[in-house]
Structure formats: structure tokens, C-alpha cells
PDB file of C-alpha atoms in Angstrom:
ATOM      1  CA  MET A   1       5.329   1.272  -2.185  1.00 48.00           C
ATOM      2  CA  LYS A   2       8.878   0.152  -1.852  1.00 48.00           C
ATOM      3  CA  SER A   3      10.915  -1.190   0.976  1.00 45.00           C
ATOM      4  CA  GLY A   4      13.476  -3.756   1.909  1.00 42.00           C
ATOM      5  CA  SER A   5      15.252  -5.416   4.800  1.00 36.00           C
ATOM      6  CA  GLY A   6      18.792  -4.304   5.464  1.00 38.00           C
ATOM      7  CA  THR A   7      20.612  -3.961   2.146  1.00 39.00           C
ATOM      8  CA  GLU A   8      18.243  -6.318   0.339  1.00 56.00           C
ATOM      9  CA  ASN A   9      15.340  -4.690  -1.478  1.00 69.00           C
ATOM     10  CA  THR A  10      12.304  -6.976  -1.368  1.00 81.00           C
ATOM     11  CA  TYR A  11      10.265  -4.892  -3.807  1.00 84.00           C
ATOM     12  CA  PRO A  12       9.886  -7.059  -6.946  1.00 82.00           C
ATOM     13  CA  ILE A  13      10.428  -4.174  -9.379  1.00 82.00           C
ATOM     14  CA  ASP A  14      13.559  -2.013  -9.677  1.00 78.00           C
ATOM     15  CA  PRO A  15      12.528   1.088  -7.669  1.00 70.00           C
ATOM     16  CA  GLU A  16      14.964   3.306  -9.561  1.00 72.00           C
ATOM     17  CA  ASN A  17      13.308   2.591 -12.930  1.00 78.00           C
ATOM     18  CA  ALA A  18      11.843   5.758 -14.460  1.00 79.00           C
ATOM     19  CA  GLY A  19       8.953   3.794 -15.933  1.00 82.00           C
ATOM     20  CA  GLU A  20       8.067   2.506 -12.467  1.00 87.00           C
ATOM     21  CA  LEU A  21       8.002   6.055 -11.071  1.00 88.00           C
ATOM     22  CA  ALA A  22       5.571   7.129 -13.779  1.00 87.00           C
ATOM     23  CA  ARG A  23       3.457   3.983 -13.291  1.00 91.00           C
ATOM     24  CA  LEU A  24       3.178   4.538  -9.538  1.00 91.00           C
ATOM     25  CA  MET A  25       2.112   8.173  -9.938  1.00 91.00           C
ATOM     26  CA  GLN A  26      -0.609   7.124 -12.362  1.00 92.00           C
ATOM     27  CA  GLN A  27      -1.595   4.191 -10.138  1.00 94.00           C
ATOM     28  CA  ASP A  28      -1.952   6.514  -7.122  1.00 94.00           C
ATOM     29  CA  ARG A  29      -4.502   8.637  -9.000  1.00 94.00           C
ATOM     30  CA  LEU A  30      -6.277   5.566 -10.320  1.00 96.00           C
ATOM     31  CA  LEU A  31      -6.614   4.014  -6.854  1.00 96.00           C
ATOM     32  CA  THR A  32      -7.734   7.222  -5.156  1.00 96.00           C
ATOM     33  CA  GLU A  33     -10.437   7.831  -7.766  1.00 96.00           C
ATOM     34  CA  GLY A  34     -11.488   4.190  -7.847  1.00 96.00           C
ATOM     35  CA  MET A  35     -11.792   4.044  -4.049  1.00 97.00           C
ATOM     36  CA  GLY A  36     -13.941   7.161  -3.944  1.00 96.00           C
ATOM     37  CA  GLY A  37     -11.452   9.724  -2.672  1.00 96.00           C
ATOM     38  CA  LEU A  38      -8.497  10.176  -0.348  1.00 97.00           C
ATOM     39  CA  LEU A  39     -10.307   9.129   2.853  1.00 97.00           C
ATOM     40  CA  PRO A  40     -13.687   7.749   1.764  1.00 97.00           C
ATOM     41  CA  GLU A  41     -14.207   5.365   4.692  1.00 96.00           C
ATOM     42  CA  PRO A  42     -17.017   6.185   7.150  1.00 89.00           C
ATOM     43  CA  GLY A  43     -15.727   7.359  10.494  1.00 86.00           C
ATOM     44  CA  ILE A  44     -12.272   8.440   9.313  1.00 94.00           C
ATOM     45  CA  ARG A  45     -12.010  12.159   9.926  1.00 92.00           C
ATOM     46  CA  LEU A  46      -8.711  13.998   9.831  1.00 94.00           C
ATOM     47  CA  PRO A  47      -8.410  16.897  12.297  1.00 93.00           C
ATOM     48  CA  GLU A  48      -7.930  20.239  10.554  1.00 89.00           C
ATOM     49  CA  ARG A  49      -4.358  20.471  11.824  1.00 95.00           C
ATOM     50  CA  GLY A  50      -3.803  16.709  11.949  1.00 97.00           C
ATOM     51  CA  ARG A  51      -0.514  14.912  11.288  1.00 98.00           C
ATOM     52  CA  VAL A  52      -0.449  12.054   8.780  1.00 98.00           C
ATOM     53  CA  LEU A  53       2.215   9.440   8.014  1.00 98.00           C
ATOM     54  CA  ASP A  54       2.143   7.680   4.634  1.00 98.00           C
ATOM     55  CA  LEU A  55       4.073   4.390   4.712  1.00 98.00           C
ATOM     56  CA  ALA A  56       6.192   3.369   1.691  1.00 96.00           C
ATOM     57  CA  CYS A  57       4.796   6.411  -0.089  1.00 97.00           C
ATOM     58  CA  GLY A  58       6.562   5.831  -3.414  1.00 93.00           C
ATOM     59  CA  PRO A  59       6.610   9.015  -5.536  1.00 94.00           C
ATOM     60  CA  GLY A  60       4.132  10.569  -3.103  1.00 96.00           C
ATOM     61  CA  GLY A  61       0.901  10.798  -5.077  1.00 96.00           C
ATOM     62  CA  TRP A  62      -1.518  10.149  -2.191  1.00 97.00           C
ATOM     63  CA  ALA A  63       0.467  12.257   0.294  1.00 98.00           C
ATOM     64  CA  LEU A  64       0.725  15.195  -2.120  1.00 98.00           C
ATOM     65  CA  GLU A  65      -2.989  15.164  -2.861  1.00 97.00           C
ATOM     66  CA  LEU A  66      -3.869  14.916   0.847  1.00 98.00           C
ATOM     67  CA  ALA A  67      -1.577  17.867   1.635  1.00 98.00           C
ATOM     68  CA  PHE A  68      -3.328  19.873  -1.093  1.00 97.00           C
ATOM     69  CA  GLN A  69      -6.802  18.991   0.186  1.00 96.00           C
ATOM     70  CA  TYR A  70      -5.875  19.628   3.856  1.00 97.00           C
ATOM     71  CA  PRO A  71      -3.621  22.719   3.736  1.00 97.00           C
ATOM     72  CA  LYS A  72      -3.452  23.070   7.541  1.00 97.00           C
ATOM     73  CA  ALA A  73      -2.498  19.424   8.102  1.00 98.00           C
ATOM     74  CA  GLU A  74       1.078  18.091   8.093  1.00 98.00           C
ATOM     75  CA  VAL A  75       1.730  15.088   5.863  1.00 98.00           C
ATOM     76  CA  ILE A  76       4.925  13.024   5.970  1.00 98.00           C
ATOM     77  CA  GLY A  77       5.748  10.306   3.465  1.00 98.00           C
ATOM     78  CA  VAL A  78       8.516   7.739   3.984  1.00 98.00           C
ATOM     79  CA  ASP A  79      10.093   5.339   1.503  1.00 96.00           C
ATOM     80  CA  ILE A  80      13.308   3.314   1.312  1.00 93.00           C
ATOM     81  CA  SER A  81      14.300   4.663  -2.107  1.00 91.00           C
ATOM     82  CA  GLN A  82      16.336   7.899  -2.147  1.00 92.00           C
ATOM     83  CA  GLN A  83      15.509   8.488  -5.818  1.00 90.00           C
ATOM     84  CA  VAL A  84      11.791   8.138  -5.180  1.00 93.00           C
ATOM     85  CA  ILE A  85      11.955  10.522  -2.213  1.00 96.00           C
ATOM     86  CA  THR A  86      13.920  13.063  -4.275  1.00 95.00           C
ATOM     87  CA  TYR A  87      11.211  12.854  -6.934  1.00 94.00           C
ATOM     88  CA  ALA A  88       8.432  13.299  -4.353  1.00 96.00           C
ATOM     89  CA  ARG A  89      10.178  16.340  -2.861  1.00 98.00           C
ATOM     90  CA  ALA A  90      10.468  17.880  -6.317  1.00 97.00           C
ATOM     91  CA  GLN A  91       6.744  17.300  -6.872  1.00 96.00           C
ATOM     92  CA  ALA A  92       5.950  19.020  -3.564  1.00 98.00           C
ATOM     93  CA  TRP A  93       8.171  21.968  -4.467  1.00 98.00           C
ATOM     94  CA  SER A  94       6.683  22.333  -7.963  1.00 97.00           C
ATOM     95  CA  ARG A  95       3.167  22.414  -6.510  1.00 97.00           C
ATOM     96  CA  GLY A  96       4.098  24.844  -3.749  1.00 97.00           C
ATOM     97  CA  LEU A  97       3.055  22.431  -0.984  1.00 98.00           C
ATOM     98  CA  GLU A  98       4.900  23.370   2.195  1.00 97.00           C
ATOM     99  CA  ASN A  99       2.857  21.091   4.472  1.00 98.00           C
ATOM    100  CA  VAL A 100       4.141  17.806   3.029  1.00 98.00           C
ATOM    101  CA  HIS A 101       7.584  16.327   3.679  1.00 98.00           C
ATOM    102  CA  PHE A 102       9.316  13.177   2.482  1.00 98.00           C
ATOM    103  CA  GLU A 103      12.003  11.166   4.285  1.00 98.00           C
ATOM    104  CA  VAL A 104      14.071   8.079   3.438  1.00 97.00           C
ATOM    105  CA  MET A 105      13.093   5.323   5.885  1.00 96.00           C
ATOM    106  CA  ASN A 106      12.517   1.561   5.797  1.00 95.00           C
ATOM    107  CA  VAL A 107       9.064   0.703   7.141  1.00 96.00           C
ATOM    108  CA  MET A 108      10.249  -2.780   8.139  1.00 94.00           C
ATOM    109  CA  GLU A 109      12.500  -1.131  10.722  1.00 95.00           C
ATOM    110  CA  PRO A 110      11.682   1.246  13.629  1.00 96.00           C
ATOM    111  CA  LEU A 111      10.770   4.700  12.317  1.00 97.00           C
ATOM    112  CA  ALA A 112      12.439   7.880  13.533  1.00 96.00           C
ATOM    113  CA  PHE A 113       9.369   9.567  15.022  1.00 97.00           C
ATOM    114  CA  GLU A 114       8.322  10.119  18.615  1.00 97.00           C
ATOM    115  CA  ASP A 115       5.505   8.205  20.320  1.00 97.00           C
ATOM    116  CA  GLY A 116       2.031   9.575  19.632  1.00 97.00           C
ATOM    117  CA  SER A 117       3.158  11.752  16.712  1.00 96.00           C
ATOM    118  CA  PHE A 118       0.311  11.142  14.265  1.00 98.00           C
ATOM    119  CA  ASP A 119      -3.467  11.239  13.950  1.00 98.00           C
ATOM    120  CA  LEU A 120      -3.462   8.888  10.942  1.00 98.00           C
ATOM    121  CA  VAL A 121      -1.026   6.307   9.556  1.00 98.00           C
ATOM    122  CA  ASN A 122      -1.784   5.231   5.998  1.00 98.00           C
ATOM    123  CA  GLY A 123      -0.391   2.471   3.784  1.00 98.00           C
ATOM    124  CA  ARG A 124      -1.408   1.152   0.368  1.00 97.00           C
ATOM    125  CA  LEU A 125      -0.292  -2.055  -1.363  1.00 97.00           C
ATOM    126  CA  LEU A 126       2.525  -2.921   1.011  1.00 96.00           C
ATOM    127  CA  PHE A 127       2.097  -6.633   0.212  1.00 95.00           C
ATOM    128  CA  ALA A 128       4.560  -6.416  -2.681  1.00 91.00           C
ATOM    129  CA  PHE A 129       7.588  -6.121  -0.376  1.00 93.00           C
ATOM    130  CA  MET A 130       6.425  -6.896   3.174  1.00 94.00           C
ATOM    131  CA  LEU A 131       7.553 -10.158   4.735  1.00 94.00           C
ATOM    132  CA  PRO A 132       4.916 -11.965   6.849  1.00 96.00           C
ATOM    133  CA  GLY A 133       7.038 -11.632   9.985  1.00 95.00           C
ATOM    134  CA  ALA A 134       7.376  -7.879   9.445  1.00 96.00           C
ATOM    135  CA  TRP A 135       3.638  -7.143   9.567  1.00 97.00           C
ATOM    136  CA  PRO A 136       3.182  -7.472  13.365  1.00 98.00           C
ATOM    137  CA  LYS A 137       6.265  -5.302  13.902  1.00 97.00           C
ATOM    138  CA  LEU A 138       4.992  -2.641  11.518  1.00 98.00           C
ATOM    139  CA  LEU A 139       1.553  -2.584  13.133  1.00 98.00           C
ATOM    140  CA  ALA A 140       3.134  -2.334  16.591  1.00 98.00           C
ATOM    141  CA  GLU A 141       5.120   0.631  15.261  1.00 98.00           C
ATOM    142  CA  CYS A 142       1.911   2.194  13.901  1.00 98.00           C
ATOM    143  CA  TYR A 143       0.331   1.767  17.346  1.00 98.00           C
ATOM    144  CA  ARG A 144       3.312   3.490  18.957  1.00 98.00           C
ATOM    145  CA  LEU A 145       3.295   6.374  16.497  1.00 98.00           C
ATOM    146  CA  LEU A 146      -0.429   7.099  16.743  1.00 98.00           C
ATOM    147  CA  LYS A 147      -1.983   9.399  19.288  1.00 97.00           C
ATOM    148  CA  PRO A 148      -4.694   7.811  21.478  1.00 97.00           C
ATOM    149  CA  GLY A 149      -7.747   7.714  19.215  1.00 97.00           C
ATOM    150  CA  GLY A 150      -5.558   7.841  16.097  1.00 98.00           C
ATOM    151  CA  ILE A 151      -6.294   5.617  13.105  1.00 98.00           C
ATOM    152  CA  VAL A 152      -4.254   3.135  11.082  1.00 98.00           C
ATOM    153  CA  ARG A 153      -5.585   2.666   7.535  1.00 98.00           C
ATOM    154  CA  LEU A 154      -4.256  -0.045   5.221  1.00 98.00           C
ATOM    155  CA  THR A 155      -5.367  -0.985   1.699  1.00 98.00           C
ATOM    156  CA  GLU A 156      -4.251  -4.274   0.143  1.00 98.00           C
ATOM    157  CA  MET A 157      -5.190  -6.455  -2.809  1.00 97.00           C
ATOM    158  CA  GLU A 158      -5.162  -9.921  -4.274  1.00 97.00           C
ATOM    159  CA  PRO A 159      -4.439 -10.849  -7.932  1.00 97.00           C
ATOM    160  CA  LEU A 160      -6.623  -9.027 -10.444  1.00 97.00           C
ATOM    161  CA  LEU A 161      -9.408 -11.139 -11.978  1.00 97.00           C
ATOM    162  CA  THR A 162      -9.745 -11.214 -15.766  1.00 98.00           C
ATOM    163  CA  THR A 163     -10.971 -13.271 -18.693  1.00 98.00           C
ATOM    164  CA  SER A 164      -7.488 -13.265 -20.258  1.00 98.00           C
ATOM    165  CA  PRO A 165      -5.811 -16.697 -19.975  1.00 98.00           C
ATOM    166  CA  ALA A 166      -2.361 -15.131 -20.352  1.00 97.00           C
ATOM    167  CA  TYR A 167      -3.002 -12.426 -17.748  1.00 97.00           C
ATOM    168  CA  GLU A 168      -4.332 -15.045 -15.327  1.00 97.00           C
ATOM    169  CA  THR A 169      -1.136 -17.040 -15.857  1.00 96.00           C
ATOM    170  CA  TRP A 170       0.875 -13.897 -15.052  1.00 95.00           C
ATOM    171  CA  MET A 171      -1.057 -13.396 -11.805  1.00 96.00           C
ATOM    172  CA  ALA A 172      -0.515 -17.066 -10.882  1.00 96.00           C
ATOM    173  CA  LEU A 173       3.223 -16.766 -11.541  1.00 96.00           C
ATOM    174  CA  MET A 174       3.391 -13.619  -9.405  1.00 95.00           C
ATOM    175  CA  SER A 175       1.536 -15.288  -6.529  1.00 96.00           C
ATOM    176  CA  GLN A 176       3.784 -18.336  -6.701  1.00 96.00           C
ATOM    177  CA  ALA A 177       6.936 -16.189  -6.850  1.00 95.00           C
ATOM    178  CA  LEU A 178       5.939 -14.247  -3.721  1.00 95.00           C
ATOM    179  CA  LYS A 179       5.271 -17.551  -1.962  1.00 95.00           C
ATOM    180  CA  ARG A 180       8.599 -18.993  -3.139  1.00 94.00           C
ATOM    181  CA  THR A 181      10.522 -15.945  -1.889  1.00 92.00           C
ATOM    182  CA  GLY A 182       8.812 -15.987   1.523  1.00 93.00           C
ATOM    183  CA  GLN A 183       6.767 -12.831   0.910  1.00 93.00           C
ATOM    184  CA  SER A 184       3.263 -14.297   1.118  1.00 95.00           C
ATOM    185  CA  PHE A 185       0.680 -15.380   3.680  1.00 96.00           C
ATOM    186  CA  SER A 186      -0.906 -17.705   1.116  1.00 96.00           C
ATOM    187  CA  PRO A 187      -0.842 -21.382   2.204  1.00 96.00           C
ATOM    188  CA  ASP A 188      -0.395 -22.627  -1.354  1.00 96.00           C
ATOM    189  CA  GLY A 189       0.779 -19.682  -3.458  1.00 95.00           C
ATOM    190  CA  ARG A 190      -2.498 -19.332  -5.343  1.00 95.00           C
ATOM    191  CA  HIS A 191      -3.012 -15.726  -4.212  1.00 96.00           C
ATOM    192  CA  PHE A 192      -1.070 -13.022  -2.357  1.00 96.00           C
ATOM    193  CA  GLY A 193      -2.676 -14.009   0.939  1.00 96.00           C
ATOM    194  CA  ILE A 194      -2.664 -10.625   2.683  1.00 97.00           C
ATOM    195  CA  THR A 195      -6.353  -9.642   2.631  1.00 98.00           C
ATOM    196  CA  PRO A 196      -7.717 -12.593   4.688  1.00 97.00           C
ATOM    197  CA  VAL A 197      -5.225 -12.035   7.523  1.00 98.00           C
ATOM    198  CA  LEU A 198      -5.035  -8.235   7.586  1.00 98.00           C
ATOM    199  CA  PRO A 199      -8.050  -7.615   9.876  1.00 98.00           C
ATOM    200  CA  ARG A 200      -6.714 -10.131  12.418  1.00 98.00           C
ATOM    201  CA  LEU A 201      -3.244  -8.567  12.290  1.00 98.00           C
ATOM    202  CA  VAL A 202      -4.724  -5.134  13.005  1.00 98.00           C
ATOM    203  CA  ARG A 203      -6.787  -6.449  15.935  1.00 98.00           C
ATOM    204  CA  GLN A 204      -3.831  -8.368  17.357  1.00 98.00           C
ATOM    205  CA  ALA A 205      -1.794  -5.150  17.355  1.00 98.00           C
ATOM    206  CA  GLY A 206      -4.281  -3.713  19.869  1.00 98.00           C
ATOM    207  CA  PHE A 207      -6.447  -1.591  17.583  1.00 98.00           C
ATOM    208  CA  GLU A 208     -10.167  -1.315  18.286  1.00 97.00           C
ATOM    209  CA  GLU A 209     -13.252  -0.704  16.131  1.00 96.00           C
ATOM    210  CA  VAL A 210     -11.552  -2.546  13.267  1.00 98.00           C
ATOM    211  CA  GLN A 211     -13.597  -2.167  10.089  1.00 98.00           C
ATOM    212  CA  LEU A 212     -13.372  -3.334   6.490  1.00 97.00           C
ATOM    213  CA  ARG A 213     -14.362  -1.726   3.204  1.00 97.00           C
ATOM    214  CA  ALA A 214     -14.121  -3.482  -0.134  1.00 97.00           C
ATOM    215  CA  THR A 215     -13.562  -1.656  -3.408  1.00 97.00           C
ATOM    216  CA  VAL A 216     -13.970  -3.153  -6.863  1.00 98.00           C
ATOM    217  CA  ILE A 217     -12.624  -1.318  -9.910  1.00 98.00           C
ATOM    218  CA  GLU A 218     -14.010  -2.667 -13.170  1.00 98.00           C
ATOM    219  CA  TRP A 219     -11.604  -2.376 -16.081  1.00 98.00           C
ATOM    220  CA  SER A 220     -13.388  -4.384 -18.741  1.00 98.00           C
ATOM    221  CA  LEU A 221     -12.999  -3.151 -22.316  1.00 98.00           C
ATOM    222  CA  GLY A 222     -15.298  -0.178 -22.771  1.00 97.00           C
ATOM    223  CA  SER A 223     -15.222   0.788 -19.090  1.00 97.00           C
ATOM    224  CA  GLU A 224     -14.027   4.248 -18.086  1.00 96.00           C
ATOM    225  CA  VAL A 225     -10.734   3.060 -16.570  1.00 97.00           C
ATOM    226  CA  HIS A 226      -9.885   0.212 -18.948  1.00 98.00           C
ATOM    227  CA  TYR A 227      -7.050   2.026 -20.650  1.00 97.00           C
ATOM    228  CA  ALA A 228      -5.578   3.314 -17.369  1.00 96.00           C
ATOM    229  CA  VAL A 229      -5.434  -0.156 -15.785  1.00 97.00           C
ATOM    230  CA  PHE A 230      -4.354  -1.694 -19.094  1.00 97.00           C
ATOM    231  CA  LYS A 231      -1.433   0.766 -19.249  1.00 95.00           C
ATOM    232  CA  ASP A 232      -0.568   0.104 -15.578  1.00 95.00           C
ATOM    233  CA  SER A 233      -0.575  -3.632 -16.311  1.00 95.00           C
ATOM    234  CA  LEU A 234       1.563  -3.299 -19.434  1.00 93.00           C
ATOM    235  CA  ILE A 235       4.363  -1.517 -17.571  1.00 93.00           C
ATOM    236  CA  GLY A 236       4.006  -3.673 -14.458  1.00 93.00           C
ATOM    237  CA  LEU A 237       4.161  -6.979 -16.334  1.00 93.00           C
ATOM    238  CA  GLU A 238       7.232  -5.885 -18.246  1.00 92.00           C
ATOM    239  CA  LEU A 239       9.081  -4.672 -15.145  1.00 92.00           C
ATOM    240  CA  LEU A 240       8.163  -7.822 -13.155  1.00 93.00           C
ATOM    241  CA  GLN A 241       9.898 -10.163 -15.568  1.00 93.00           C
ATOM    242  CA  PRO A 242      13.356 -10.162 -13.889  1.00 92.00           C
ATOM    243  CA  PHE A 243      11.765 -10.963 -10.498  1.00 93.00           C
ATOM    244  CA  LEU A 244       9.754 -13.862 -11.934  1.00 94.00           C
ATOM    245  CA  VAL A 245      12.774 -15.286 -13.777  1.00 94.00           C
ATOM    246  CA  LYS A 246      14.915 -15.022 -10.637  1.00 92.00           C
ATOM    247  CA  ALA A 247      12.192 -16.718  -8.577  1.00 90.00           C
ATOM    248  CA  GLY A 248      12.215 -19.621 -11.026  1.00 88.00           C
ATOM    249  CA  GLY A 249       8.651 -19.211 -12.234  1.00 82.00           C
ATOM    250  CA  ALA A 250       9.351 -19.051 -15.962  1.00 92.00           C
ATOM    251  CA  THR A 251      12.049 -18.271 -18.510  1.00 94.00           C
ATOM    252  CA  LYS A 252      12.469 -14.854 -20.095  1.00 95.00           C
ATOM    253  CA  GLU A 253      11.287 -16.270 -23.416  1.00 96.00           C
ATOM    254  CA  GLU A 254       8.153 -17.797 -21.878  1.00 96.00           C
ATOM    255  CA  LEU A 255       7.308 -14.528 -20.125  1.00 96.00           C
ATOM    256  CA  GLU A 256       7.798 -12.498 -23.289  1.00 96.00           C
ATOM    257  CA  GLN A 257       5.381 -14.773 -25.154  1.00 97.00           C
ATOM    258  CA  LEU A 258       2.864 -14.550 -22.297  1.00 96.00           C
ATOM    259  CA  TYR A 259       3.251 -10.772 -22.291  1.00 96.00           C
ATOM    260  CA  GLN A 260       2.427 -10.462 -25.993  1.00 97.00           C
ATOM    261  CA  GLN A 261      -0.556 -12.786 -25.565  1.00 98.00           C
ATOM    262  CA  ALA A 262      -1.860 -10.820 -22.560  1.00 97.00           C
ATOM    263  CA  VAL A 263      -1.543  -7.519 -24.431  1.00 97.00           C
ATOM    264  CA  ALA A 264      -3.677  -8.897 -27.258  1.00 98.00           C
ATOM    265  CA  GLU A 265      -6.267 -10.493 -24.962  1.00 98.00           C
ATOM    266  CA  MET A 266      -6.694  -7.350 -22.810  1.00 98.00           C
ATOM    267  CA  GLN A 267      -7.744  -5.452 -25.961  1.00 97.00           C
ATOM    268  CA  GLN A 268     -10.326  -7.954 -27.193  1.00 97.00           C
ATOM    269  CA  GLU A 269     -13.941  -6.794 -27.326  1.00 97.00           C
ATOM    270  CA  ASP A 270     -15.097  -9.371 -24.794  1.00 98.00           C
ATOM    271  CA  PHE A 271     -12.294  -8.714 -22.278  1.00 98.00           C
ATOM    272  CA  CYS A 272     -13.505  -8.364 -18.679  1.00 98.00           C
ATOM    273  CA  GLY A 273     -11.498  -7.444 -15.611  1.00 98.00           C
ATOM    274  CA  LEU A 274     -11.932  -6.593 -11.932  1.00 98.00           C
ATOM    275  CA  TRP A 275      -9.451  -5.094  -9.471  1.00 98.00           C
ATOM    276  CA  ASN A 276     -10.434  -6.041  -5.911  1.00 97.00           C
ATOM    277  CA  LEU A 277      -9.096  -4.000  -2.988  1.00 98.00           C
ATOM    278  CA  LEU A 278      -9.677  -4.252   0.753  1.00 98.00           C
ATOM    279  CA  THR A 279      -9.205  -1.351   3.168  1.00 98.00           C
ATOM    280  CA  VAL A 280      -8.873  -2.218   6.860  1.00 98.00           C
ATOM    281  CA  TRP A 281      -8.758   0.470   9.511  1.00 98.00           C
ATOM    282  CA  GLY A 282      -8.717   0.546  13.293  1.00 98.00           C
ATOM    283  CA  ARG A 283      -8.403   3.035  16.101  1.00 98.00           C
ATOM    284  CA  ARG A 284      -5.769   3.166  18.807  1.00 98.00           C
ATOM    285  CA  PRO A 285      -7.682   3.030  22.101  1.00 97.00           C
ATOM    286  CA  LEU A 286      -7.877   6.116  24.278  1.00 92.00           C
ATOM    287  CA  ALA A 287      -5.443   5.969  27.204  1.00 74.00           C
ATOM    288  CA  MET A 288      -8.084   4.831  29.724  1.00 53.00           C
ATOM    289  CA  SER A 289      -9.171   1.886  27.571  1.00 47.00           C
ATOM    290  CA  GLU A 290      -5.779   0.610  26.403  1.00 46.00           C
ATOM    291  CA  PRO A 291      -5.140  -3.082  27.069  1.00 46.00           C
ATOM    292  CA  GLY A 292      -4.390  -3.254  30.775  1.00 41.00           C
ATOM    293  CA  GLY A 293      -4.744   0.515  31.129  1.00 39.00           C
ATOM    294  CA  ALA A 294      -7.763   0.521  33.427  1.00 36.00           C
ATOM    295  CA  SER A 295      -6.371  -2.199  35.660  1.00 34.00           C
ATOM    296  CA  ARG A 296      -3.028  -0.415  35.909  1.00 31.00           C
ATOM    297  CA  GLN A 297      -4.790   2.796  36.921  1.00 33.00           C
ATOM    298  CA  ALA A 298      -6.906   0.941  39.498  1.00 34.00           C
ATOM    299  CA  GLN A 299      -3.780  -0.707  40.886  1.00 35.00           C
ATOM    300  CA  ALA A 300      -2.028   2.665  41.070  1.00 32.00           C
ATOM    301  CA  GLY A 301      -5.066   4.145  42.852  1.00 34.00           C
ATOM    302  CA  ALA A 302      -5.115   1.310  45.394  1.00 35.00           C
ATOM    303  CA  GLN A 303      -1.431   1.811  46.093  1.00 35.00           C
ATOM    304  CA  ALA A 304      -1.985   5.533  46.620  1.00 34.00           C
ATOM    305  CA  GLU A 305      -4.819   4.882  49.102  1.00 35.00           C
ATOM    306  CA  GLY A 306      -2.655   2.494  51.056  1.00 39.00           C
ATOM    307  CA  GLN A 307       0.096   5.074  51.563  1.00 34.00           C
TER     308      GLN A 307
END
């Protein structure tokens, strides 16, 4: 969930904040349940003894749950934050999970794993810190790290949709701030911009059988998850304020007033909200069908016959 480039952390929230750690653990559970499970997409099957890499894993919620559900698999989570990794390791130890490991790594740089190390590479909500130019590099790294036939699986989102004027203003400010700081694919800063381009990015990286699955989590007042998303939003909006002020979107005083207004509006009887997510996954071709693979083999065969 967190990363950065060099010494600069591009994650818009302080990753060392204890409230953010708690929010991300709760958000992991919320997303997994809302999406229908750990790997709900048709056609994604993890081998019994498969190896899984979770990119920018944050406090490790998804990786820990996967390791619990697949006790013979090996799960590795990487994140740029030492404190977050320390927390994830403690969680693994407390749950007695010996098949999950966590390492400090920056996913916008080459990762310290050998070629063809994994059956599945997973990433959720990387948009918050990823720079547009880093996406092709990351997907090329995923291709390198996957075994032939292995799967990359990425879930991203756009601003949440609500009937709260103040919350909508918050989402607009966030979208504009990401655009202003060069962290958005959006042409005009009106949304995050990652979901329209993600399928193309995955295909351009050489993956085949690229598929999409949309998830919508309703968090209107009275819905089962209203309070959980409301709580996630409360903490997130508060912790985002320094980033928005620094990006020049609004003053601290303006944001505080918007925050109080959003809190009130999200608890009104007629409040409605949707959280839209898009999962894109693709398969690394088998060796014979890799781009140029067949022609290279034919060329090698012709050379052998000529000798």
C-alpha cells in the first residue's frame, strides 16, 4: 500500500502513523469480503504449494489471510516501510503462520527475487503512490518474476461515489492533488485515472488472457458495511489533510470545515455511497507462446539443421 521513489515517499499519508496501520488492516478485511474472497476471480487457481508475491502489502492483511487459507503455499509481502513490515511480521508470528514472510522493498525499483519465482503476483490500490511512468516498469518486473503460466492480479479504484456534497469535494480535491503531483493518469484531474488504462498496461507488458472483474461495495446508511467504510473514510480524510494542503488544493481550515460537514452528511438517513473497484488479471504466456518465442525456436531449429 505504500511506496516511494528513492528517499521520497509518494504515499499521500504518513506510513508510520499508527492510525493508518489500523485503518489499512481494517480496509484489507473490508475489501476481501466485499470482493467475494481472497481470489474470487474465475480462472485464478493457486497451486497447492504455489508461491505468491503481494506488492506494497502494507500491514499484511491479505497476505496473512492467504497464508492461513493455503498452509502449503509460500506467501511473501513487500513494502517500503520498515515499521509496516515489522508490524506484519509480528502479526504472522502471533498467528503462528510460518509460510508467510515480509521484506522491505520498493516496488518502483527492481525486486530482489529470481526470474520465474512466483505463481501469482498480487497488488491492491497501488494508485495512491505509483507514478504513471513506474507502471510499465512494475508490470515488466511482474512478468519477469512470474513462472510461465503465472498470473498478475491488480485491483484499483476511482473516487468513491456518494450523495454527500462535502465528501464529493474531498474526492475532487484528492484527484486534483494526485494530478498536480504527477501521480495520475487522468487527463484533467477529475478522477484517479488508473482503471481505464490498467487493462492496456497489462496487455502491453506481454500478458495474455487479460480479464476484468468489477466490484461494487454499497455503503449507504443502513447497509451492512456502512459503518466500516464510514470509519475508514473518517481516518483517511483526516490523515490526507497534510498532503492536500501541501499540494495546494485547500487550506487546513477549509479542509477541517469540509471534514466536519462530510462526517455529518455521511450519517444522514438518506446518505448513499458506492465504492467501485476494478480487478485486472493476466497470464504470463507459456515459454513456447511468448512474444517471439516460437520464431526464435524455429530459427534455432533451422540453424541446427544447417550444421
